[in-house]
Short mmCIF file of C-alpha atoms and ligand atoms in Angstrom, two decimals:
data_model
loop_
_atom_site.label_atom_id
_atom_site.label_comp_id
_atom_site.label_asym_id
_atom_site.label_seq_id
_atom_site.Cartn_x
_atom_site.Cartn_y
_atom_site.Cartn_z
CA MET G 1 6.38 -20.12 -6.62
CA ILE G 2 6.18 -19.83 -2.86
CA GLY G 3 3.49 -17.38 -1.72
CA GLY G 4 0.16 -16.30 -3.21
CA GLY G 5 0.16 -12.62 -2.23
CA LEU G 6 0.13 -9.91 -4.89
CA ALA G 7 3.86 -10.36 -5.62
CA GLY G 8 3.56 -14.11 -6.22
CA LEU G 9 0.26 -13.81 -8.09
CA SER G 10 1.46 -11.06 -10.45
CA ALA G 11 4.64 -13.00 -11.25
CA ALA G 12 2.63 -16.22 -11.75
CA VAL G 13 0.08 -14.59 -14.05
CA ALA G 14 2.82 -12.89 -16.10
CA LEU G 15 4.83 -16.10 -16.45
CA ALA G 16 1.73 -18.12 -17.35
CA GLU G 17 0.94 -15.53 -20.01
CA ALA G 18 4.47 -16.01 -21.37
CA GLY G 19 3.75 -19.74 -21.70
CA CYS G 20 5.34 -21.06 -18.48
CA ARG G 21 3.78 -23.85 -16.46
CA VAL G 22 3.58 -22.39 -12.96
CA ARG G 23 3.04 -24.25 -9.69
CA LEU G 24 2.11 -21.86 -6.89
CA PHE G 25 2.17 -22.95 -3.23
CA GLU G 26 0.27 -20.82 -0.73
CA LYS G 27 0.32 -21.67 2.95
CA ARG G 28 -3.10 -20.23 3.76
CA PRO G 29 -6.50 -21.41 2.47
CA PHE G 30 -6.95 -18.26 0.33
CA LEU G 31 -4.99 -16.05 -2.09
CA GLY G 32 -4.06 -12.40 -1.69
CA GLY G 33 -1.66 -12.44 1.27
CA ARG G 34 -1.98 -9.26 3.29
CA ALA G 35 -4.38 -7.74 0.72
CA THR G 36 -7.16 -10.26 1.22
CA SER G 37 -10.45 -10.85 3.02
CA TYR G 38 -11.94 -13.67 5.02
CA VAL G 39 -15.09 -14.70 6.82
CA LEU G 40 -15.34 -14.10 10.59
CA PRO G 41 -16.82 -16.85 12.80
CA ASP G 42 -20.16 -14.93 12.81
CA GLY G 43 -20.31 -15.15 8.97
CA GLU G 44 -19.29 -11.52 8.29
CA HIS G 45 -16.93 -10.95 5.28
CA VAL G 46 -14.14 -8.57 6.31
CA ASP G 47 -11.03 -7.32 4.56
CA ASN G 48 -7.82 -8.02 6.46
CA CYS G 49 -7.80 -4.24 6.32
CA GLN G 50 -9.30 -1.75 3.88
CA HIS G 51 -6.91 -1.40 0.92
CA VAL G 52 -6.92 1.51 -1.50
CA THR G 53 -4.99 2.24 -4.67
CA LEU G 54 -4.21 5.53 -6.44
CA GLY G 55 -4.44 6.59 -10.07
CA CYS G 56 -0.62 6.59 -10.26
CA CYS G 57 -0.39 2.85 -9.46
CA THR G 58 0.05 1.78 -13.08
CA ASN G 59 1.24 -1.79 -12.47
CA LEU G 60 -1.52 -2.72 -10.03
CA ASP G 61 -3.99 -1.33 -12.55
CA ASP G 62 -2.39 -3.46 -15.28
CA PHE G 63 -2.54 -6.56 -13.05
CA TYR G 64 -6.24 -6.03 -12.23
CA ARG G 65 -6.92 -5.75 -15.97
CA ARG G 66 -5.04 -8.96 -16.77
CA VAL G 67 -7.05 -10.93 -14.20
CA GLY G 68 -10.41 -9.32 -15.00
CA ALA G 69 -10.68 -7.43 -11.69
CA ALA G 70 -10.40 -3.83 -12.98
CA GLY G 71 -14.20 -3.45 -13.04
CA LYS G 72 -14.29 -4.20 -9.31
CA ILE G 73 -12.31 -1.05 -8.45
CA ARG G 74 -14.15 2.27 -8.34
CA PHE G 75 -12.18 5.51 -8.58
CA TYR G 76 -13.14 8.66 -6.63
CA ASP G 77 -11.83 12.13 -7.48
CA ARG G 78 -13.17 14.04 -4.46
CA LEU G 79 -11.20 13.56 -1.24
CA VAL G 80 -13.05 14.73 1.87
CA PHE G 81 -11.30 15.77 5.11
CA ALA G 82 -12.92 16.58 8.48
CA ASP G 83 -11.58 17.89 11.78
CA SER G 84 -12.89 17.38 15.29
CA ALA G 85 -14.52 20.83 15.28
CA GLY G 86 -16.83 19.55 12.56
CA ARG G 87 -15.22 21.52 9.72
CA VAL G 88 -15.12 19.70 6.40
CA GLY G 89 -12.98 20.39 3.32
CA ALA G 90 -12.67 18.66 -0.02
CA ILE G 91 -9.82 18.38 -2.52
CA ARG G 92 -10.65 17.75 -6.18
CA SER G 93 -9.24 18.46 -9.60
CA SER G 94 -10.06 21.65 -11.54
CA PHE G 95 -9.61 22.61 -15.20
CA LEU G 96 -6.09 23.98 -14.46
CA PRO G 97 -3.14 21.97 -15.78
CA PRO G 98 -0.95 19.93 -13.37
CA PRO G 99 0.60 20.80 -10.99
CA LEU G 100 -2.05 23.49 -10.45
CA HIS G 101 -5.09 21.24 -10.96
CA LEU G 102 -5.75 20.87 -7.20
CA ALA G 103 -4.81 24.47 -6.36
CA PRO G 104 -8.33 26.02 -6.38
CA SER G 105 -9.73 23.50 -3.88
CA PHE G 106 -6.53 23.79 -1.82
CA ALA G 107 -6.83 27.61 -1.77
CA THR G 108 -10.31 27.39 -0.24
CA PHE G 109 -9.54 24.37 1.98
CA PRO G 110 -10.91 25.44 5.39
CA LEU G 111 -8.77 23.23 7.64
CA LEU G 112 -5.54 25.19 7.05
CA ASP G 113 -4.83 28.94 7.31
CA TRP G 114 -2.97 31.08 4.75
CA ARG G 115 0.41 30.71 6.52
CA ASP G 116 0.11 26.91 6.33
CA LYS G 117 -0.92 27.08 2.69
CA HIS G 118 1.88 29.46 1.76
CA ALA G 119 4.46 27.12 3.36
CA ILE G 120 2.95 24.05 1.67
CA ALA G 121 2.91 25.77 -1.75
CA HIS G 122 6.59 26.67 -1.29
CA ALA G 123 7.53 23.02 -0.58
CA MET G 124 5.38 21.78 -3.46
CA PHE G 125 7.20 24.11 -5.82
CA ALA G 126 10.55 22.69 -4.66
CA ILE G 127 9.22 19.21 -5.52
CA VAL G 128 7.87 20.23 -8.92
CA ARG G 129 10.91 22.11 -10.14
CA SER G 130 13.13 19.11 -9.34
CA GLY G 131 10.79 16.68 -11.13
CA GLY G 132 10.16 14.96 -7.78
CA ARG G 133 13.88 14.57 -6.94
CA PRO G 134 15.03 17.57 -4.85
CA LYS G 135 18.76 17.30 -4.15
CA ASP G 136 18.35 18.17 -0.46
CA ALA G 137 16.11 15.10 0.09
CA SER G 138 19.03 12.73 0.09
CA ASN G 139 22.21 12.48 2.07
CA GLY G 140 24.09 9.56 0.56
CA ALA G 141 23.03 6.10 1.71
CA ASP G 142 21.79 7.40 5.09
CA GLY G 143 18.94 9.46 3.70
CA VAL G 144 17.08 12.40 5.26
CA THR G 145 13.83 12.14 7.21
CA MET G 146 10.69 13.66 5.75
CA LEU G 147 10.25 15.69 8.94
CA ASP G 148 13.72 17.24 8.59
CA TRP G 149 13.07 18.04 4.95
CA LEU G 150 9.75 19.70 5.80
CA ARG G 151 11.30 21.77 8.61
CA ARG G 152 14.09 22.81 6.26
CA HIS G 153 11.39 24.01 3.87
CA GLY G 154 9.74 26.21 6.49
CA GLN G 155 6.59 24.20 7.20
CA THR G 156 4.36 25.38 10.06
CA GLU G 157 3.49 22.85 12.78
CA ARG G 158 -0.14 22.96 11.64
CA ALA G 159 0.86 22.26 8.03
CA ILE G 160 2.94 19.31 9.22
CA HIS G 161 0.19 17.80 11.41
CA ARG G 162 -2.90 18.70 9.41
CA PHE G 163 -1.54 18.13 5.93
CA TRP G 164 1.76 16.30 5.38
CA GLU G 165 1.21 13.82 8.22
CA VAL G 166 -2.38 13.15 7.21
CA VAL G 167 -1.40 12.19 3.66
CA LEU G 168 1.93 10.50 4.27
CA VAL G 169 1.40 8.44 7.42
CA SER G 170 -1.42 6.54 5.74
CA ALA G 171 0.35 6.31 2.36
CA LEU G 172 3.64 5.06 3.82
CA ASP G 173 2.61 3.50 7.16
CA GLU G 174 5.25 5.41 9.07
CA GLU G 175 5.71 8.57 11.12
CA LEU G 176 7.36 11.50 9.31
CA GLY G 177 10.40 11.41 11.61
CA ARG G 178 11.10 7.82 10.53
CA THR G 179 10.32 8.19 6.83
CA ASP G 180 12.94 8.66 4.13
CA ALA G 181 12.18 12.04 2.51
CA HIS G 182 12.48 10.63 -1.00
CA TYR G 183 9.52 8.27 -0.37
CA GLY G 184 7.38 11.10 0.99
CA ILE G 185 8.27 13.44 -1.86
CA ASP G 186 7.58 10.70 -4.42
CA VAL G 187 4.01 10.36 -3.11
CA PHE G 188 3.35 14.04 -3.76
CA TRP G 189 5.11 14.12 -7.14
CA LYS G 190 3.45 10.99 -8.54
CA ALA G 191 0.01 11.30 -6.97
CA PHE G 192 -0.70 15.01 -6.56
CA LEU G 193 1.59 17.10 -8.74
CA SER G 194 2.81 15.51 -11.97
CA THR G 195 -0.48 14.24 -13.42
CA ARG G 196 -4.17 15.02 -13.22
CA ARG G 197 -5.39 11.54 -12.34
CA GLY G 198 -2.57 10.31 -10.09
CA TYR G 199 -4.42 11.30 -6.87
CA ARG G 200 -7.70 9.54 -7.68
CA LEU G 201 -8.50 7.03 -4.98
CA GLY G 202 -9.39 3.52 -6.15
CA ILE G 203 -11.45 1.44 -3.74
CA PRO G 204 -12.61 -2.14 -4.34
CA CYS G 205 -16.39 -2.56 -4.38
CA VAL G 206 -16.07 -6.23 -3.36
CA PRO G 207 -14.25 -7.96 -0.49
CA LEU G 208 -10.52 -8.06 -1.39
CA GLY G 209 -10.43 -11.86 -1.78
CA GLU G 210 -12.82 -11.62 -4.76
CA LEU G 211 -10.24 -9.68 -6.79
CA TYR G 212 -8.13 -12.80 -7.31
CA ASP G 213 -10.71 -15.16 -8.85
CA GLY G 214 -9.15 -14.64 -12.32
CA CYS G 215 -5.60 -15.52 -11.16
CA ARG G 216 -6.21 -19.21 -10.69
CA LYS G 217 -7.88 -19.37 -14.12
CA ALA G 218 -4.97 -17.59 -15.83
CA ILE G 219 -2.47 -20.01 -14.26
CA GLU G 220 -4.50 -23.20 -14.83
CA GLN G 221 -5.29 -22.33 -18.46
CA LYS G 222 -1.56 -22.66 -19.20
CA GLY G 223 -1.30 -26.04 -17.49
CA GLY G 224 -0.23 -24.59 -14.14
CA GLU G 225 -1.52 -25.31 -10.66
CA VAL G 226 -2.46 -23.34 -7.53
CA ALA G 227 -2.13 -25.27 -4.27
CA LEU G 228 -3.72 -23.75 -1.15
CA ARG G 229 -2.97 -24.86 2.43
CA ALA G 230 0.35 -25.88 0.86
CA GLY G 231 3.12 -24.35 2.94
CA ILE G 232 6.76 -24.72 1.93
CA ARG G 233 9.02 -25.50 4.87
CA GLY G 234 12.42 -25.21 3.23
CA ILE G 235 14.40 -24.39 0.09
CA ARG G 236 17.06 -27.01 -0.66
CA VAL G 237 20.36 -25.47 -1.76
CA THR G 238 23.55 -27.19 -2.96
CA HIS G 239 26.64 -25.21 -4.03
CA ALA G 240 24.70 -21.91 -4.29
CA ARG G 241 22.07 -23.51 -6.53
CA VAL G 242 18.48 -24.35 -5.59
CA GLU G 243 17.66 -28.05 -6.03
CA GLY G 244 14.04 -28.08 -4.88
CA VAL G 245 11.53 -26.98 -2.26
CA GLU G 246 10.24 -29.10 0.59
CA ARG G 247 6.55 -29.00 1.27
CA GLU G 248 5.24 -29.09 4.82
CA ASP G 249 4.03 -32.66 4.16
CA GLY G 250 7.65 -33.64 3.39
CA MET G 251 7.33 -33.91 -0.41
CA LEU G 252 10.15 -32.44 -2.52
CA ASP G 253 9.15 -30.35 -5.53
CA THR G 254 11.55 -29.48 -8.33
CA ALA G 255 11.35 -26.94 -11.16
CA ASP G 256 13.48 -25.05 -13.68
CA TYR G 257 13.16 -21.80 -11.69
CA TYR G 258 11.99 -20.97 -8.18
CA LEU G 259 10.39 -17.78 -6.94
CA ALA G 260 10.14 -16.93 -3.23
CA ALA G 261 7.34 -14.38 -2.81
CA VAL G 262 7.06 -14.59 0.98
CA PRO G 263 7.48 -11.73 3.49
CA GLN G 264 11.08 -10.68 4.23
CA ASP G 265 11.02 -12.13 7.75
CA VAL G 266 9.92 -15.56 6.43
CA LEU G 267 12.51 -16.02 3.67
CA PRO G 268 15.66 -16.51 5.81
CA ALA G 269 13.95 -19.30 7.80
CA LEU G 270 13.26 -21.21 4.54
CA LEU G 271 16.94 -21.16 3.53
CA PRO G 272 19.76 -23.29 4.97
CA ALA G 273 21.14 -21.37 7.98
CA GLU G 274 24.63 -20.88 6.45
CA VAL G 275 23.11 -19.42 3.26
CA ALA G 276 20.75 -17.09 5.16
CA ALA G 277 23.63 -15.83 7.30
CA GLY G 278 26.35 -15.83 4.63
CA GLU G 279 24.74 -14.04 1.70
CA PRO G 280 24.37 -10.26 2.33
CA ALA G 281 21.14 -10.17 0.27
CA PHE G 282 19.50 -12.44 2.89
CA ALA G 283 21.54 -11.56 5.98
CA ASN G 284 20.69 -7.85 5.64
CA LEU G 285 16.95 -8.41 5.63
CA HIS G 286 16.77 -8.10 9.41
CA HIS G 287 17.65 -4.40 8.98
CA LEU G 288 14.22 -3.82 7.42
CA ARG G 289 12.05 -2.82 10.38
CA THR G 290 8.28 -3.09 10.21
CA SER G 291 5.43 -0.83 11.31
CA PRO G 292 1.90 -1.68 12.45
CA ILE G 293 -1.55 -0.89 11.02
CA THR G 294 -4.77 -1.22 13.02
CA GLY G 295 -8.13 -1.78 11.35
CA VAL G 296 -11.33 -1.18 13.33
CA HIS G 297 -14.60 -2.63 12.04
CA LEU G 298 -17.82 -1.13 13.42
CA TRP G 299 -21.41 -2.13 12.65
CA PHE G 300 -24.11 0.44 13.55
CA ASP G 301 -27.85 -0.10 13.82
CA ARG G 302 -28.52 2.76 11.37
CA ALA G 303 -26.83 4.94 8.75
CA VAL G 304 -24.34 7.32 10.41
CA MET G 305 -22.31 8.51 7.42
CA SER G 306 -23.28 9.79 3.98
CA GLU G 307 -19.83 10.04 2.33
CA PRO G 308 -18.17 6.91 0.87
CA PHE G 309 -15.02 7.68 2.86
CA LEU G 310 -13.59 10.41 5.05
CA THR G 311 -10.12 11.45 6.25
CA LEU G 312 -9.81 12.79 9.80
CA VAL G 313 -7.11 15.41 10.37
CA ASP G 314 -6.64 15.73 14.13
CA ALA G 315 -7.59 12.31 15.45
CA THR G 316 -6.06 8.91 16.08
CA THR G 317 -8.43 7.51 13.45
CA GLN G 318 -7.05 8.43 10.03
CA TRP G 319 -9.54 7.06 7.51
CA VAL G 320 -13.19 6.03 7.78
CA PHE G 321 -14.61 3.86 4.96
CA ASN G 322 -18.35 3.47 4.57
CA LYS G 323 -18.24 -0.21 3.59
CA THR G 324 -22.01 -0.48 3.19
CA MET G 325 -21.95 2.28 0.58
CA LEU G 326 -18.71 1.11 -1.09
CA TYR G 327 -20.21 -2.36 -1.54
CA GLY G 328 -23.13 -0.82 -3.37
CA GLY G 329 -25.73 0.31 -0.89
CA GLY G 330 -27.96 -1.53 1.49
CA ALA G 331 -31.11 0.05 2.89
CA PRO G 332 -30.24 2.84 5.39
CA ASP G 333 -32.55 1.31 8.01
CA LYS G 334 -30.56 -1.94 7.81
CA GLY G 335 -27.61 -0.31 9.56
CA GLN G 336 -24.16 0.60 8.37
CA TYR G 337 -20.74 -1.04 8.42
CA LEU G 338 -17.72 1.29 8.74
CA GLN G 339 -14.06 0.35 8.55
CA LEU G 340 -11.53 2.64 10.18
CA VAL G 341 -7.79 2.56 9.47
CA ILE G 342 -4.91 3.75 11.64
CA SER G 343 -1.46 3.43 10.04
CA ALA G 344 1.83 3.51 11.98
CA SER G 345 -0.40 2.67 14.95
CA TYR G 346 2.44 2.30 17.48
CA ALA G 347 0.34 4.02 20.16
CA LEU G 348 -2.37 1.34 19.91
CA VAL G 349 -0.16 -1.74 20.06
CA GLN G 350 -0.48 -2.08 23.86
CA ARG G 351 -4.13 -0.98 24.05
CA SER G 352 -6.95 -3.47 24.41
CA ARG G 353 -9.52 -3.98 21.68
CA GLN G 354 -12.25 -2.46 23.89
CA GLU G 355 -10.13 0.64 24.51
CA ILE G 356 -9.47 1.06 20.78
CA ILE G 357 -13.15 0.71 19.89
CA ALA G 358 -14.10 3.23 22.60
CA LEU G 359 -11.50 5.74 21.37
CA CYS G 360 -12.60 5.40 17.72
CA LEU G 361 -16.28 5.68 18.64
CA GLU G 362 -15.65 8.89 20.54
CA GLU G 363 -13.79 10.37 17.55
CA LEU G 364 -16.48 9.27 15.11
CA ARG G 365 -19.21 10.81 17.23
CA ARG G 366 -17.39 14.15 17.07
CA VAL G 367 -17.40 14.26 13.26
CA LEU G 368 -20.55 12.27 12.44
CA PRO G 369 -23.52 13.69 14.39
CA ALA G 370 -25.74 10.71 13.42
CA ALA G 371 -23.31 8.36 15.20
CA ARG G 372 -24.14 10.03 18.55
CA GLU G 373 -27.62 8.50 18.64
CA ALA G 374 -26.76 5.26 16.87
CA GLN G 375 -26.14 1.97 18.68
CA LEU G 376 -23.00 0.02 17.98
CA VAL G 377 -24.21 -3.47 17.12
CA LYS G 378 -20.76 -5.04 17.10
CA GLY G 379 -17.14 -4.16 16.56
CA THR G 380 -13.84 -5.89 15.96
CA VAL G 381 -10.21 -4.81 15.81
CA ILE G 382 -7.53 -6.35 13.57
CA LYS G 383 -4.01 -5.37 14.60
CA GLU G 384 -1.34 -6.10 11.99
CA MET G 385 1.83 -5.68 14.05
CA SER G 386 4.19 -6.08 11.07
CA ALA G 387 1.95 -4.66 8.38
CA THR G 388 4.65 -3.28 6.08
CA PHE G 389 8.38 -2.65 6.10
CA SER G 390 9.19 0.77 7.42
CA PRO G 391 10.44 3.25 4.75
CA GLU G 392 13.20 4.46 7.06
CA PRO G 393 15.96 6.73 5.74
CA GLY G 394 18.47 4.63 3.84
CA CYS G 395 16.34 1.43 3.88
CA ASP G 396 16.76 0.96 0.11
CA ARG G 397 20.26 -0.44 0.65
CA TRP G 398 18.73 -3.50 2.39
CA ARG G 399 16.21 -4.29 -0.37
CA PRO G 400 17.57 -7.07 -2.60
CA SER G 401 17.04 -7.32 -6.34
CA GLN G 402 14.59 -9.89 -7.73
CA LYS G 403 17.48 -12.02 -9.03
CA SER G 404 18.89 -13.66 -5.91
CA PRO G 405 22.54 -14.63 -5.41
CA LEU G 406 21.50 -18.31 -5.65
CA ALA G 407 21.22 -19.93 -9.08
CA ARG G 408 17.59 -20.54 -10.14
CA LEU G 409 16.13 -18.59 -7.17
CA TYR G 410 14.23 -15.33 -7.72
CA LEU G 411 12.63 -13.06 -5.14
CA ALA G 412 9.43 -11.03 -5.17
CA GLY G 413 7.66 -9.09 -2.46
CA ASP G 414 6.89 -5.46 -1.62
CA TRP G 415 10.22 -5.43 0.28
CA THR G 416 12.45 -6.26 -2.73
CA ALA G 417 14.09 -3.45 -4.73
CA THR G 418 11.28 -1.68 -6.58
CA ALA G 419 11.89 1.95 -5.50
CA TRP G 420 8.28 1.90 -4.28
CA PRO G 421 7.16 1.73 -0.66
CA ALA G 422 5.36 -1.34 0.74
CA THR G 423 2.15 -1.15 -1.26
CA MET G 424 0.11 -3.33 -3.58
CA GLU G 425 1.73 -1.44 -6.47
CA GLY G 426 5.20 -2.22 -5.07
CA ALA G 427 4.28 -5.91 -4.71
CA VAL G 428 3.05 -6.14 -8.33
CA ARG G 429 6.14 -4.31 -9.60
CA SER G 430 8.31 -6.85 -7.80
CA GLY G 431 6.31 -9.72 -9.33
CA TYR G 432 6.64 -8.31 -12.84
CA LEU G 433 10.37 -7.66 -12.36
CA ALA G 434 10.89 -11.22 -11.10
CA ALA G 435 8.96 -12.63 -14.09
CA GLU G 436 11.09 -10.51 -16.46
CA ALA G 437 14.30 -11.74 -14.80
CA ILE G 438 13.23 -15.40 -15.11
CA LEU G 439 12.25 -15.00 -18.76
CA ALA G 440 15.51 -13.18 -19.55
CA GLU G 441 17.46 -16.05 -17.95
CA SER G 442 15.49 -18.60 -19.95
CA GLY G 443 16.39 -16.79 -23.17
CA GLU G 444 12.86 -15.52 -23.91
CA PRO G 445 12.90 -11.97 -22.56
CA ARG G 446 9.62 -10.13 -22.22
CA LYS G 447 8.51 -6.87 -20.58
CA PHE G 448 5.70 -6.61 -18.06
CA LEU G 449 6.65 -3.56 -15.98
CA GLN G 450 4.44 -0.59 -16.82
CA PRO G 451 5.90 2.93 -16.89
CA ASP G 452 4.76 5.65 -14.47
CA LEU G 453 2.16 8.09 -15.75
CA PRO G 454 4.06 10.74 -17.73
CA ALA G 455 4.23 14.24 -16.22
CA GLU G 456 1.63 16.54 -17.80
CA GLY G 457 0.96 20.22 -18.36
CA LEU G 458 3.14 22.73 -16.56
CA ALA G 459 4.58 19.99 -14.32
CA ARG G 460 6.30 18.53 -17.38
CA ILE G 461 7.60 21.91 -18.54
CA TRP G 462 8.70 23.23 -15.11
CA ALA G 463 10.42 19.99 -14.15
CA ARG G 464 12.48 20.23 -17.34
CA GLU G 465 13.28 23.93 -17.18
CA PHE G 466 14.39 24.48 -13.58
C1 LIG K 501 -3.29 -3.69 7.39
C2 LIG K 501 -2.69 -3.38 6.04
C3 LIG K 501 -3.21 -2.35 5.27
C4 LIG K 501 -2.63 -2.06 4.03
N1 LIG K 501 -3.19 -1.08 3.25
C5 LIG K 501 -2.71 -0.89 2.00
C6 LIG K 501 -3.35 0.00 1.12
O1 LIG K 501 -4.38 0.62 1.43
N2 LIG K 501 -2.83 0.16 -0.14
C7 LIG K 501 -1.72 -0.52 -0.54
O2 LIG K 501 -1.30 -0.35 -1.70
N3 LIG K 501 -1.09 -1.39 0.28
C8 LIG K 501 -1.56 -1.60 1.53
N4 LIG K 501 -0.95 -2.49 2.35
C9 LIG K 501 0.28 -3.16 1.89
C10 LIG K 501 -0.03 -4.35 0.97
O3 LIG K 501 -0.99 -5.18 1.55
C11 LIG K 501 1.25 -5.14 0.75
O4 LIG K 501 2.28 -4.28 0.35
C12 LIG K 501 1.10 -6.23 -0.32
O5 LIG K 501 -0.12 -6.90 -0.21
C13 LIG K 501 2.27 -7.20 -0.16
O6 LIG K 501 2.15 -8.27 -1.06
P1 LIG K 501 3.27 -9.40 -1.09
O7 LIG K 501 2.84 -10.41 -2.07
O8 LIG K 501 4.59 -8.77 -1.22
O9 LIG K 501 3.27 -10.05 0.39
P2 LIG K 501 2.12 -10.87 1.14
O10 LIG K 501 0.81 -10.28 0.82
O11 LIG K 501 2.52 -10.91 2.58
O12 LIG K 501 2.19 -12.32 0.51
C14 LIG K 501 3.06 -13.33 0.98
C15 LIG K 501 2.33 -14.66 0.87
O13 LIG K 501 3.25 -15.72 1.20
C16 LIG K 501 2.53 -16.71 1.94
N5 LIG K 501 3.52 -17.53 2.66
C17 LIG K 501 4.27 -17.17 3.73
N6 LIG K 501 5.06 -18.20 4.09
C18 LIG K 501 4.81 -19.22 3.24
C19 LIG K 501 5.31 -20.55 3.11
N7 LIG K 501 6.24 -21.02 3.95
N8 LIG K 501 4.83 -21.34 2.12
C20 LIG K 501 3.88 -20.87 1.26
N9 LIG K 501 3.35 -19.62 1.35
C21 LIG K 501 3.83 -18.81 2.32
C22 LIG K 501 1.64 -15.87 2.84
O14 LIG K 501 0.57 -16.63 3.37
C23 LIG K 501 1.17 -14.79 1.86
O15 LIG K 501 0.02 -15.16 1.17
C24 LIG K 501 -1.50 -2.79 3.59
C25 LIG K 501 -0.99 -3.83 4.37
C26 LIG K 501 -1.58 -4.12 5.57
C27 LIG K 501 -1.03 -5.26 6.38
#
């Protein structure tokens, strides 16, 4: 297995559980890929970027359980939003059955007016009655943008900017005008409409790297091996069949099956040039564009925030996570560590770290009065220029299946065909699908992929009847 991100780890753990002896090579000194944490030169533990999961991410949940990490994720069912005028609104579930369970808090949500809410309710109904698959959200292979779909469904500009954009840009790491409508609609169907617990936000209470401690154990218990700082520099192919992988130190490693779980822009460089250019599954990968995410880490000399996390509706900063609180406290007089996230952060790519920190501080001081008096002790910015593949209209046609066109080579990664956007859930789905494909080929088929949460309440009935 090449790559120890969530795709490689989930495939490795599944295969080890099925009795396979797995050798996993990871280039970096730690596991977790993009969803990991590391120690800064000043000794501070930081996540590569804050990662969150949702109640509807059934495969990630299953993976955390298998590796003993489920207890390190805490779920929150109250989502708090704030605007720059200082108004705050919360969304939480009520006793009503889905899809109406969030309706009471939505009805009293102060950051939207009745025209916005009426338009949003109309679009939500179109999603529900189609079971999350409205016919007008697709246009053959080319797809329709989320923005076009919303305009077609009569959304006000405020509803688009203060509601749809706020939820979807951070969920999908892309602007609405560049997002395939079916991805955007899927977020609302799976997380907010079809089930009661799909929208619950799961946040790790430890640095991300600590979630993978159980993976190595699961692999080694079955006689496998995890090699860190062990980059693979090439995949040797003869007559469309993989013969081995070359390590960076020149050693050749051979196996019965090979799994490449590296990012989509790394894979072609590992293959012989004629294979990378000649096989459409590899040659088409360059069509998958990527989008950036910027994480801003700020340490204050005192407590400035009392919520565990906050979503900002009319600011560059999209999410603010109170890391001190999420990690289990810390005395308020010891200061507070906040992590801010800006997805699809195209506008920040050219801006300096100092400019980004200044911009975020100004926005924070508008919504958190205590931050106005507080001193910033230190701050750092982590720009991930190619954070995720962009869920552009029609991008699914470029996502290859986990069984590659080469004999004995399988693929995993959030970018392979999973029908999910680039998320931890998508990565784990790809890992499970790759493990299933390998086991089927070896004549010992086994299932790992978990089903979606079933639609509940009126969502189940309406989706069937309309
Ligand atoms: C800033 C940021 C924020 C995000 N926030 C969220 C979020 O809140 N929620 C969410 O669900 N998702 C989020 N994501 C997306 C999520 O992190 C990814 O979808 C997921 O982690 C991808 O896993 P992967 O295994 O497919 O790829 P990766 O994590 O990229 O793993 C690939 C691995 O391959 C290794 N590798 C590369 N080349 C070689 C080589 N030659 N030899 C050996 N190893 C190699 C890499 O070092 C890496 O460990 C975020 C991503 C980013 C970047």
